[in-house]
Amino acid sequence: MFTRFYKIYLIIFTVVWIPVGLLQADDGSQLWLRYDRVSAQIAALRTISSKSSHASAQLAVQELENYWAGQHIELVLDQRKQSWKDGYQIQGNSQKLRITAYQPIGLLYGAYDLLRRQQVGQEFSEPFEVSEIPTFDLRVLNHWDNLDRTVERGYAGHSLWLWDELPGSISPRYVQYARANASIGINTVVLNNVNASPQILSSTYLQKVKVLADLFRPYGIQVYLSANFSSPAVIGGLDDSDPLRDEVQQWWAMKAKEIYNLIPDFGGFLVKANSEGQPGPQDYGRTHAEGANMLADVLQPYNGLIMWRAFVYNPTTEDRAKQAYAEFLPLDGQFRDNVIIQTKNGAIDFQPREPFHPLFGAIKKSKQMVEFQITQEYLGFSNHLVYLAPLFKETLDADTYAYGSNSTVAKMTDGTYHQQGKSAIAGVANIGADDNWTGHHFAQANWYSYGRLAWNHTLSAADIAEEWIQATFDKDPNFVKPVKDVMLKSREAAVNYMMPLGLHHIFAFDHHYGPEPWGDIPNARADWMPWYYHNASTSGVGFDRTATGSNAVAQYNEPLQQIYSDVATCPETLLLWFHHVPWTYQMRNGNTLWDELCYRYDAGVSDARHFQKQWDELEAYVDKERFLDVQKRLAIQSHDAVWWKDAVLLYFQTFANKPIPHDIEPPK
Ligand code: GCW
């Protein structure tokens, strides 16, 4: 009886509900790739042709066949255009367009360029011509995915990589992922966490990695792995992993051979060594350069690369912000050509705002790349809408003065000033198995904008936002404008409600969600405690990094040393990063520091509330599913902004001993 009813309900549900449901539901899984499939009639009006049978060229043909509603397109490989790298040129008129590239993948990038223009309703000028050569050669995503499918600092579900099912079973999401990356030019992925399990290099896992590499190849994506420096001892059975020992080198050489037999275009290794408890060459009295070079020599015959992280710090009396510089600068010039030092954008750790890492203005003889964090470890996880392109731009456009003015971080790493070999940029992925890939629908914009900036770091955060909104949601200017406005304000809002004026690392211990400036765990590492960073007392607040303090300012080139050292010229956005100042210190607008702090927190809260209100007014433009999901998260964000404001102000008030200005909402 029950079964029969159940079946009837199922039939009614299937016939009536599912089609309706499908029409209305939008889980965000399509990302920005919402091209309209062309009808057979339109397809019959134009031809898409390519002489190349290369898989990437054929993918380009396929994408255009499916979605291009315009004129004829010819795809051409031109072997004389080596300097274009994986870029492309599109030329033509209203009858015919030609995409020319040196490499087949350039044709696919050109195809996505055209589809993007079509998608945002761009008018094609007559004659039409556009040329694109990417600013960074390697546009890298770092996945912090563990083999048990947890993701370190991941807020979008489990890892995409179904290790237990590989190599036999293949999730359709692997190719969707590769396609999404290719559509924005990402061409390198490191599959596993930098806190690397040695098992990833076991033969069993390498078979699984091979499957992913094979699937990604037509989309122009090269696979790298994070390597655990102790692998020779842990999975190779050697006594130790001393990089200068023959047996250790031979083990790595044998491993490299095994990998390249399976994956001929394997990219190389990313290594986190002697950092936060990870093993490394220093365990054997060797330097970072000796460790990196050993691996570099092993991969060199295969054109493999080593990305060696500069994220190192130890619980010493030395300011954490100074340690990577102190350790890596003396090694400048000692690294092999196929080693790139991978340095986080700031010297502490992916804070809502940090000055750029001083190593970018200092390393001149070795290769270096920036590492950003796309996943929002310190920016409200996937609950807060925080558009990160302004943060990425702030670092890339920051002037290091290494070769006079305009020696930006971007130029120090993109090959402008140094022969980089391959220039590179990395972002720690915010991608997981969630239907919408990134948890928050707007976090898709961070994946997108990272890719677009890796392709061309001169693009503006505003233009990228606009493009993304149109592709992902709606082209109506009444929708695009306010949403863009929210996105562009969101990073500064987060800085304000979390840690304005250069405050940093006052997050809850370990998980880093929410405030805990009072945090103090007995016997814990001082450099993991918030008071280490804010130094609040009745006399003032902030970290003195001038000559009277840790003198971290000395790691910056002039005139930055001077600018940062002088409290009168230090940008107020970084005031408490570089200075310890009294609560009564007078800000440039005349407010005392204490009052200004209160106003900044309050402004952050107002912005978060404004985002909610703004979104509510846009309901008509958005499908229900995404509308409600974003609405729900904006409510959390507003709530958290108040939580931050109240908690931090009430805590600091115990030192400042000043009233909260009467024109802001009193803490509860
Ligand atoms: O930001 C910190 C994170 C760690 C991370 C580390 C790193 C992968 O809290 O989870 O570990 O940085 O970048 O190595």
XYZ file of C-alpha atoms and ligand atoms in Angstrom:
682
model
C 0.000 0.000 0.000
C 2.643 2.421 1.127
C 4.794 1.551 -1.844
C 1.949 2.178 -4.279
C 1.214 5.603 -2.853
C 4.846 6.356 -2.753
C 5.098 5.508 -6.458
C 2.130 7.682 -7.341
C 3.590 10.602 -5.438
C 6.872 10.010 -7.112
C 5.267 10.112 -10.552
C 3.312 13.273 -9.767
C 6.409 14.833 -8.284
C 8.511 13.874 -11.270
C 6.035 14.975 -13.894
C 4.794 18.120 -12.257
C 7.385 19.330 -9.855
C 10.758 18.542 -11.213
C 10.425 20.429 -14.496
C 9.081 23.487 -12.714
C 11.702 23.145 -10.051
C 14.436 22.842 -12.609
C 13.325 25.976 -14.364
C 13.390 27.980 -11.202
C 16.329 26.513 -9.416
C 19.736 27.955 -9.902
C 22.295 26.424 -7.626
C 25.108 28.494 -9.051
C 26.925 25.449 -10.364
C 27.309 27.022 -13.793
C 29.517 29.768 -12.390
C 30.059 32.535 -14.948
C 29.816 30.097 -17.852
C 26.198 30.858 -18.706
C 26.503 30.995 -22.455
C 23.295 30.493 -24.416
C 23.401 27.466 -26.651
C 22.777 28.518 -30.257
C 19.937 27.062 -32.270
C 20.538 24.815 -35.262
C 19.367 27.630 -37.564
C 21.950 30.063 -36.230
C 24.643 27.419 -36.281
C 23.870 26.737 -39.936
C 24.562 30.369 -40.814
C 28.210 30.270 -39.855
C 31.175 27.952 -39.891
C 33.775 27.396 -37.212
C 36.916 25.973 -38.711
C 40.316 24.880 -37.529
C 43.070 23.013 -39.320
C 44.565 21.935 -36.041
C 43.391 18.659 -34.634
C 45.041 19.385 -31.279
C 42.663 18.639 -28.420
C 42.703 22.261 -27.187
C 41.954 23.578 -30.671
C 39.122 21.104 -30.996
C 37.715 22.218 -27.665
C 37.786 25.784 -28.952
C 35.844 24.694 -32.021
C 33.365 22.830 -29.853
C 32.737 25.749 -27.507
C 32.189 28.117 -30.409
C 29.988 25.614 -32.259
C 27.808 25.377 -29.182
C 27.618 28.999 -28.169
C 28.823 31.441 -30.805
C 25.888 33.240 -32.377
C 27.916 35.524 -34.648
C 29.910 35.379 -37.859
C 32.240 32.717 -39.300
C 35.324 31.960 -37.261
C 38.608 30.548 -38.399
C 41.117 29.258 -35.875
C 44.722 29.480 -36.984
C 47.989 28.387 -35.405
C 50.912 30.576 -36.389
C 54.310 29.094 -35.569
C 56.049 32.448 -36.085
C 54.340 34.061 -33.136
C 56.383 32.535 -30.333
C 56.454 35.794 -28.363
C 52.696 35.548 -27.948
C 53.241 32.589 -25.609
C 49.771 31.226 -24.852
C 48.087 34.449 -25.886
C 46.065 35.107 -29.024
C 44.894 37.668 -31.483
C 41.380 38.097 -32.783
C 40.872 40.020 -36.002
C 38.106 40.425 -38.487
C 34.904 42.044 -39.519
C 31.195 41.400 -39.448
C 31.544 38.496 -41.883
C 34.447 36.639 -40.426
C 36.741 36.571 -37.429
C 40.087 34.877 -37.159
C 41.620 33.731 -33.891
C 45.371 33.301 -34.249
C 47.613 31.762 -31.617
C 51.065 30.318 -31.293
C 49.899 27.492 -29.067
C 46.672 25.512 -29.440
C 45.593 26.556 -25.947
C 45.732 30.170 -27.145
C 42.899 29.289 -29.533
C 40.784 28.086 -26.632
C 41.559 31.246 -24.658
C 40.590 33.268 -27.731
C 37.314 31.359 -27.993
C 36.473 32.133 -24.358
C 37.379 35.761 -24.964
C 34.822 35.952 -27.752
C 32.164 34.163 -25.737
C 32.772 36.527 -22.834
C 32.318 39.543 -25.095
C 29.167 38.056 -26.573
C 27.853 37.254 -23.114
C 28.194 40.821 -21.852
C 26.633 42.138 -25.046
C 29.704 43.879 -26.323
C 29.377 45.592 -29.695
C 32.090 44.429 -32.066
C 33.774 47.377 -33.713
C 34.459 47.174 -37.424
C 37.173 46.133 -38.114
C 37.628 44.241 -34.884
C 41.054 43.526 -33.450
C 42.274 42.462 -30.049
C 45.581 40.976 -28.864
C 46.218 39.390 -25.515
C 49.460 38.082 -24.049
C 49.182 37.037 -20.408
C 51.203 38.986 -17.857
C 52.153 35.883 -15.838
C 53.203 32.651 -17.511
C 52.006 30.359 -14.747
C 48.604 31.236 -13.349
C 48.387 28.901 -10.437
C 45.725 27.619 -8.089
C 46.997 26.054 -4.872
C 44.549 23.587 -3.441
C 44.980 22.971 0.255
C 43.131 19.679 -0.175
C 43.995 16.732 2.005
C 43.838 13.133 0.907
C 40.951 12.456 3.305
C 38.989 15.124 1.397
C 39.063 17.713 4.140
C 40.301 21.050 2.874
C 42.551 23.154 5.067
C 40.873 26.555 5.390
C 38.264 25.378 2.918
C 34.710 26.665 3.339
C 32.983 25.167 0.321
C 32.567 21.576 1.338
C 34.914 18.691 0.846
C 37.634 18.418 -1.712
C 36.664 18.048 -5.335
C 39.138 15.190 -5.680
C 37.460 11.884 -4.957
C 40.697 10.089 -4.189
C 38.968 6.919 -3.052
C 37.138 6.622 -6.355
C 40.076 7.477 -8.577
C 41.504 6.272 -10.871
C 38.587 4.025 -11.817
C 35.724 6.450 -11.546
C 35.688 9.967 -12.894
C 33.502 12.733 -11.546
C 32.022 15.043 -14.209
C 33.136 17.935 -12.053
C 36.795 17.426 -12.966
C 36.189 18.575 -16.499
C 33.786 21.316 -15.419
C 36.495 22.572 -13.110
C 39.100 22.496 -15.860
C 36.784 24.325 -18.234
C 36.032 27.044 -15.686
C 39.735 27.560 -15.126
C 40.529 27.635 -18.821
C 37.804 30.207 -19.389
C 39.739 32.659 -17.197
C 43.232 31.542 -18.162
C 44.278 29.527 -15.113
C 46.801 27.010 -16.395
C 48.444 25.441 -13.349
C 46.986 23.590 -10.394
C 48.669 22.188 -7.327
C 46.307 19.432 -6.268
C 47.149 18.932 -2.607
C 47.762 20.829 0.590
C 51.161 22.421 1.209
C 50.985 20.632 4.555
C 51.578 17.658 2.344
C 50.937 14.042 3.029
C 53.930 12.060 1.789
C 51.405 9.518 0.435
C 50.582 11.741 -2.520
C 53.883 10.589 -4.023
C 53.114 6.891 -3.530
C 52.579 4.902 -6.711
C 48.943 4.384 -5.789
C 48.203 8.096 -5.648
C 50.284 8.921 -8.680
C 47.963 6.718 -10.737
C 45.078 8.845 -9.531
C 46.936 12.084 -10.211
C 47.612 10.882 -13.741
C 43.878 10.636 -14.426
C 43.341 14.233 -13.385
C 46.348 15.416 -15.382
C 45.008 13.655 -18.477
C 41.591 15.264 -18.066
C 43.033 18.728 -17.481
C 45.565 18.651 -20.346
C 43.216 19.661 -23.196
C 42.214 22.667 -21.097
C 45.856 23.728 -20.938
C 46.225 22.904 -17.263
C 49.441 21.492 -15.901
C 49.423 19.567 -12.659
C 51.849 20.099 -9.770
C 51.976 18.400 -6.403
C 52.898 19.652 -2.965
C 55.775 17.490 -1.806
C 56.581 16.622 1.770
C 60.313 17.047 2.255
C 60.469 13.893 4.381
C 58.988 11.680 1.686
C 62.209 9.675 1.177
C 62.142 8.646 4.832
C 58.390 8.280 5.240
C 57.412 6.433 2.076
C 60.859 5.534 0.734
C 62.046 3.766 3.864
C 65.326 5.725 4.001
C 66.902 6.631 7.333
C 66.407 10.333 6.738
C 65.702 12.879 4.002
C 68.931 14.885 4.108
C 69.040 16.622 0.723
C 72.805 16.235 0.432
C 72.777 12.461 0.810
C 73.148 10.386 -2.337
C 70.438 7.901 -1.428
C 67.996 10.726 -0.839
C 68.793 12.315 -4.181
C 68.511 8.954 -5.883
C 65.127 8.378 -4.293
C 63.837 11.688 -5.611
C 65.335 10.961 -9.043
C 63.580 7.608 -9.129
C 60.339 9.264 -8.024
C 60.657 11.928 -10.698
C 61.168 9.261 -13.329
C 58.070 7.428 -12.169
C 56.007 10.627 -12.231
C 57.164 11.749 -15.667
C 56.554 8.294 -17.099
C 52.947 8.681 -16.077
C 52.592 12.423 -16.666
C 55.099 13.654 -19.262
C 54.125 17.297 -18.776
C 54.046 17.181 -14.966
C 54.787 20.697 -13.687
C 56.819 20.113 -10.552
C 56.648 20.466 -6.792
C 55.409 23.109 -4.396
C 57.197 22.846 -1.054
C 56.437 24.216 2.389
C 59.602 23.460 4.303
C 60.631 24.230 7.868
C 57.468 26.168 8.433
C 54.783 25.499 11.030
C 56.218 22.102 11.861
C 56.721 20.854 8.315
C 59.992 19.021 7.653
C 62.694 20.626 5.572
C 66.385 20.899 4.799
C 67.094 22.741 8.047
C 66.321 19.509 9.902
C 69.719 18.407 8.552
C 71.518 21.718 8.911
C 70.990 22.571 5.217
C 69.612 25.830 3.891
C 66.389 26.450 2.014
C 68.497 26.919 -1.119
C 70.216 23.566 -0.674
C 66.883 21.850 -0.199
C 65.200 23.555 -3.127
C 68.177 23.082 -5.439
C 68.381 19.371 -4.785
C 64.782 18.976 -5.952
C 65.321 21.426 -8.798
C 68.245 19.376 -10.109
C 66.157 16.248 -9.990
C 63.359 17.843 -12.051
C 65.575 19.839 -14.375
C 65.932 17.096 -17.056
C 62.142 17.112 -17.360
C 61.791 20.919 -17.353
C 60.125 20.657 -13.975
C 59.882 23.578 -11.567
C 60.121 23.968 -7.816
C 57.926 26.526 -6.096
C 59.538 26.982 -2.707
C 57.519 28.873 -0.124
C 58.979 31.742 1.883
C 56.267 31.495 4.557
C 58.651 30.791 7.428
C 58.616 32.036 10.990
C 59.515 30.664 14.378
C 58.612 31.550 17.937
C 61.707 33.653 18.533
C 61.979 37.106 20.038
C 62.260 38.489 16.506
C 59.184 40.145 15.019
C 57.396 37.525 12.917
C 56.962 40.079 10.133
C 60.762 40.232 9.715
C 61.643 36.578 9.692
C 61.092 35.460 6.092
C 63.128 38.367 4.792
C 65.916 37.674 7.256
C 66.048 34.062 6.199
C 65.612 34.366 2.438
C 67.444 37.540 1.482
C 70.888 36.078 2.266
C 70.019 33.235 -0.115
C 69.159 35.572 -3.007
C 70.990 34.337 -6.090
C 71.684 30.893 -4.656
C 68.603 29.222 -6.092
C 68.666 27.276 -9.358
C 66.935 28.755 -12.383
C 64.034 26.349 -12.038
C 63.234 27.432 -8.490
C 60.699 30.174 -7.782
C 60.382 31.555 -4.280
C 56.678 31.738 -3.485
C 56.002 34.604 -1.096
C 52.688 35.526 0.499
C 51.384 38.975 -0.372
C 52.123 40.188 3.147
C 54.650 39.283 5.806
C 52.220 38.000 8.439
C 49.447 35.925 6.978
C 46.709 36.853 4.499
C 45.246 39.515 6.797
C 42.380 41.719 5.572
C 45.063 44.341 5.011
C 48.827 44.067 5.149
C 51.583 46.116 3.601
C 53.203 44.167 0.758
C 55.868 41.653 1.781
C 59.276 43.367 1.935
C 60.874 40.442 0.074
C 59.247 41.716 -3.134
C 61.430 44.806 -3.018
C 64.542 42.898 -2.031
C 64.978 39.650 -3.975
C 66.746 40.596 -7.196
C 68.776 37.589 -8.290
C 66.337 34.774 -7.739
C 62.865 34.245 -9.102
C 59.889 35.153 -7.005
C 56.106 34.917 -7.199
C 53.199 36.241 -5.141
C 50.887 33.910 -3.257
C 47.398 35.218 -2.514
C 44.690 33.526 -0.543
C 41.420 33.304 -2.423
C 39.771 31.252 0.282
C 38.627 33.626 3.026
C 40.449 32.283 6.062
C 40.670 35.735 7.606
C 37.774 37.297 5.776
C 34.642 35.690 7.161
C 34.964 32.266 5.496
C 32.214 31.751 2.940
C 29.732 33.686 5.059
C 30.953 37.167 4.212
C 30.669 38.861 0.867
C 34.166 40.220 0.398
C 35.317 40.884 -3.146
C 39.056 40.370 -3.091
C 40.194 41.924 -6.360
C 40.895 45.272 -4.617
C 43.134 43.436 -2.144
C 44.973 41.607 -4.947
C 45.397 44.876 -6.836
C 46.645 46.702 -3.758
C 49.570 44.302 -3.511
C 50.270 43.987 -7.230
C 50.244 47.759 -7.695
C 52.257 48.502 -4.534
C 55.523 50.263 -5.278
C 58.575 48.493 -3.867
C 60.985 51.208 -5.135
C 63.499 48.432 -5.843
C 64.538 50.165 -9.073
C 63.227 53.644 -8.397
C 59.590 54.540 -8.398
C 57.040 52.386 -10.164
C 58.844 49.116 -9.368
C 55.560 47.538 -8.464
C 55.192 44.085 -6.965
C 53.612 43.023 -10.262
C 56.628 44.181 -12.232
C 59.040 42.605 -9.764
C 57.449 39.230 -10.440
C 56.111 39.282 -14.001
C 59.475 39.377 -15.773
C 59.581 43.144 -16.368
C 62.653 43.684 -14.210
C 64.124 40.225 -13.898
C 64.592 37.414 -16.301
C 62.013 35.268 -14.602
C 62.222 32.226 -16.858
C 58.634 31.413 -16.240
C 56.852 34.106 -14.263
C 54.129 32.947 -11.932
C 51.432 33.924 -9.488
C 49.504 31.697 -7.076
C 46.162 31.839 -5.307
C 45.005 29.472 -2.577
C 41.776 28.082 -4.002
C 38.356 28.627 -2.455
C 36.868 25.727 -4.382
C 35.157 22.673 -2.948
C 32.495 20.099 -3.632
C 29.599 22.468 -2.816
C 27.099 22.774 -5.674
C 28.118 26.351 -6.276
C 31.823 25.453 -5.898
C 32.741 28.256 -3.473
C 30.154 28.315 -0.663
C 29.139 31.953 -1.071
C 27.861 32.728 -4.552
C 29.901 35.908 -4.505
C 33.065 33.991 -3.645
C 32.931 32.793 -7.251
C 33.964 36.336 -8.106
C 37.170 35.862 -6.152
C 38.134 32.781 -8.144
C 37.173 34.642 -11.302
C 38.976 37.886 -10.532
C 42.091 36.088 -9.392
C 42.227 34.315 -12.757
C 41.570 37.487 -14.718
C 44.288 39.387 -12.826
C 46.746 36.528 -13.229
C 46.090 36.827 -16.952
C 46.309 40.613 -16.943
C 47.230 42.407 -13.752
C 46.465 45.791 -15.274
C 42.726 45.095 -15.367
C 40.758 47.051 -12.792
C 38.839 45.488 -9.936
C 35.773 47.431 -11.080
C 35.899 46.192 -14.670
C 36.356 42.607 -13.561
C 33.444 42.923 -11.137
C 31.213 44.290 -13.851
C 32.136 41.534 -16.257
C 31.551 38.881 -13.605
C 28.170 40.254 -12.507
C 26.928 40.365 -16.082
C 28.108 36.860 -16.821
C 26.914 35.364 -13.545
C 23.683 37.217 -12.815
C 22.173 39.876 -15.024
C 23.182 42.539 -17.528
C 20.599 45.127 -16.495
C 22.471 48.272 -15.386
C 19.937 48.727 -12.571
C 21.267 45.506 -11.156
C 24.913 45.700 -12.210
C 25.599 49.133 -10.772
C 24.457 48.603 -7.191
C 25.936 45.109 -7.018
C 29.262 46.359 -8.327
C 29.123 49.111 -5.758
C 28.595 46.583 -2.973
C 31.433 44.405 -4.242
C 33.873 47.285 -4.514
C 33.075 48.512 -1.007
C 33.120 45.082 0.570
C 36.828 44.620 1.236
C 37.211 47.980 2.936
C 34.051 47.289 4.914
C 35.553 44.015 6.171
C 38.781 45.777 7.104
C 36.741 48.323 9.036
C 34.551 45.934 10.981
C 37.389 43.480 11.627
C 40.637 45.370 12.073
C 40.947 48.924 10.802
C 43.914 51.296 10.931
C 46.548 48.587 10.617
C 45.386 46.326 13.430
C 46.039 42.691 12.585
C 45.722 39.112 13.742
C 43.159 39.721 16.458
C 41.155 36.718 15.282
C 39.813 33.877 17.348
C 42.533 31.348 17.946
C 43.149 28.665 15.354
C 39.955 28.750 13.295
C 40.226 32.503 12.649
C 36.493 33.195 12.469
C 35.401 36.128 14.582
C 37.203 38.376 17.087
C 39.357 37.388 20.025
C 41.754 40.250 20.742
C 41.828 39.144 24.392
C 42.891 35.624 23.477
C 45.623 34.268 25.712
C 46.286 30.584 25.987
C 48.683 29.570 28.753
C 52.009 28.314 27.396
C 50.926 28.817 23.778
C 53.272 30.327 21.207
C 53.411 34.076 21.721
C 53.381 34.732 17.990
C 50.011 33.029 17.756
C 48.460 35.275 20.408
C 46.600 38.479 19.474
C 48.284 40.650 22.121
C 51.595 39.971 20.370
C 50.194 42.007 17.485
C 48.064 44.707 19.106
C 50.145 45.405 22.236
C 47.257 47.265 23.819
C 47.887 48.911 27.145
C 46.684 52.031 28.879
C 49.408 53.931 27.083
C 48.275 52.986 23.584
C 47.928 50.326 20.914
C 49.798 48.994 17.876
C 53.049 47.287 16.916
C 56.100 49.511 16.887
C 57.971 48.374 13.803
C 60.092 51.530 13.579
C 63.682 51.889 14.814
C 62.463 52.201 18.386
C 60.701 48.850 18.021
C 61.365 45.829 15.817
C 62.619 48.011 12.960
C 60.785 45.963 10.352
C 60.513 49.210 8.375
C 64.208 48.824 7.551
C 63.288 45.908 5.281
C 61.557 48.325 2.899
C 63.355 50.428 0.318
C 63.471 54.182 0.618
C 61.390 56.274 0.566
C 59.080 53.685 2.152
C 61.311 53.305 5.218
C 60.922 56.955 5.916
C 57.266 57.141 5.029
C 56.357 54.184 7.218
C 58.680 55.236 10.066
C 57.208 58.657 10.541
C 53.855 58.501 12.227
C 52.935 61.716 10.416
C 53.468 60.210 6.948
C 52.586 56.575 7.554
C 49.324 55.818 5.732
C 46.624 55.704 8.396
C 45.402 52.433 6.959
C 48.689 50.950 8.256
C 49.145 53.114 11.332
C 48.922 50.379 13.970
C 50.889 47.969 11.812
C 53.960 50.159 12.082
C 53.369 52.251 15.206
C 52.371 52.025 18.807
C 50.422 55.202 19.444
C 48.542 56.655 22.391
C 44.772 56.437 22.449
C 44.698 60.212 22.379
C 46.846 60.421 19.239
C 45.324 62.911 16.846
C 44.371 61.507 13.461
C 44.528 63.620 10.302
C 40.809 64.326 10.470
C 41.154 65.678 13.998
C 39.654 62.693 15.801
C 41.545 60.959 18.549
C 42.750 57.479 17.680
C 40.190 56.017 20.064
C 37.286 57.871 18.498
C 38.502 57.095 15.004
C 38.714 53.419 15.849
C 35.118 53.534 17.045
C 33.986 55.326 13.897
C 35.776 52.864 11.635
C 34.143 49.894 13.291
C 30.834 51.649 13.059
C 31.361 52.423 9.378
C 32.062 48.749 8.737
C 28.795 47.815 10.413
C 26.857 50.422 8.419
C 28.338 49.131 5.192
C 27.418 45.551 6.014
C 23.842 46.641 6.725
C 23.778 48.655 3.554
C 24.814 45.545 1.583
C 21.816 43.710 3.023
C 19.430 46.495 2.167
C 20.822 46.865 -1.296
C 20.491 43.161 -2.028
C 16.911 43.107 -0.758
C 16.019 45.744 -3.320
C 17.350 43.602 -6.133
C 15.191 40.563 -5.575
C 13.437 40.942 -8.922
C 16.667 40.401 -10.820
C 17.823 37.196 -9.190
C 16.523 33.635 -9.172
C 15.073 32.667 -5.869
C 17.662 30.130 -4.849
C 20.649 32.397 -5.218
C 18.773 35.419 -3.932
C 17.836 33.711 -0.677
C 21.223 32.158 -0.183
C 23.031 35.473 -0.576
C 20.427 37.194 1.578
C 20.968 34.661 4.344
C 24.719 35.114 4.278
C 24.486 38.909 4.218
C 22.463 38.677 7.419
C 25.244 36.642 9.002
C 27.776 39.169 7.783
C 25.853 42.068 9.347
C 25.502 40.165 12.557
C 29.209 39.343 12.594
C 30.154 42.943 11.863
C 28.314 44.023 15.010
C 29.922 41.168 16.928
C 33.362 42.332 15.814
C 32.667 45.967 16.590
C 31.243 45.337 20.021
C 33.830 42.781 21.048
C 36.874 44.702 19.923
C 35.706 48.098 21.177
C 34.640 46.766 24.562
C 37.982 45.008 24.922
C 40.113 47.967 23.881
C 37.974 50.277 25.993
C 39.376 48.542 29.078
C 42.754 50.032 28.099
C 41.679 53.271 26.471
C 39.340 54.230 29.321
C 37.378 56.477 26.999
C 33.679 56.614 26.235
C 32.279 55.311 22.965
C 31.320 58.413 20.932
C 27.626 59.148 21.477
C 26.805 59.190 17.761
C 27.573 55.526 17.218
C 25.486 52.578 18.256
C 26.584 51.546 21.755
C 27.924 48.008 22.121
C 25.478 45.542 23.606
O 47.492 30.945 6.966
C 48.130 29.900 7.604
C 47.050 28.917 7.800
C 47.505 27.495 7.737
C 48.320 27.300 6.463
C 49.515 28.229 6.549
C 50.363 28.180 5.285
C 48.517 25.461 4.985
O 46.404 29.193 9.012
O 46.374 26.689 7.744
O 48.701 25.979 6.254
O 49.105 29.555 6.690
O 50.154 29.033 4.440
O 51.212 27.325 5.144
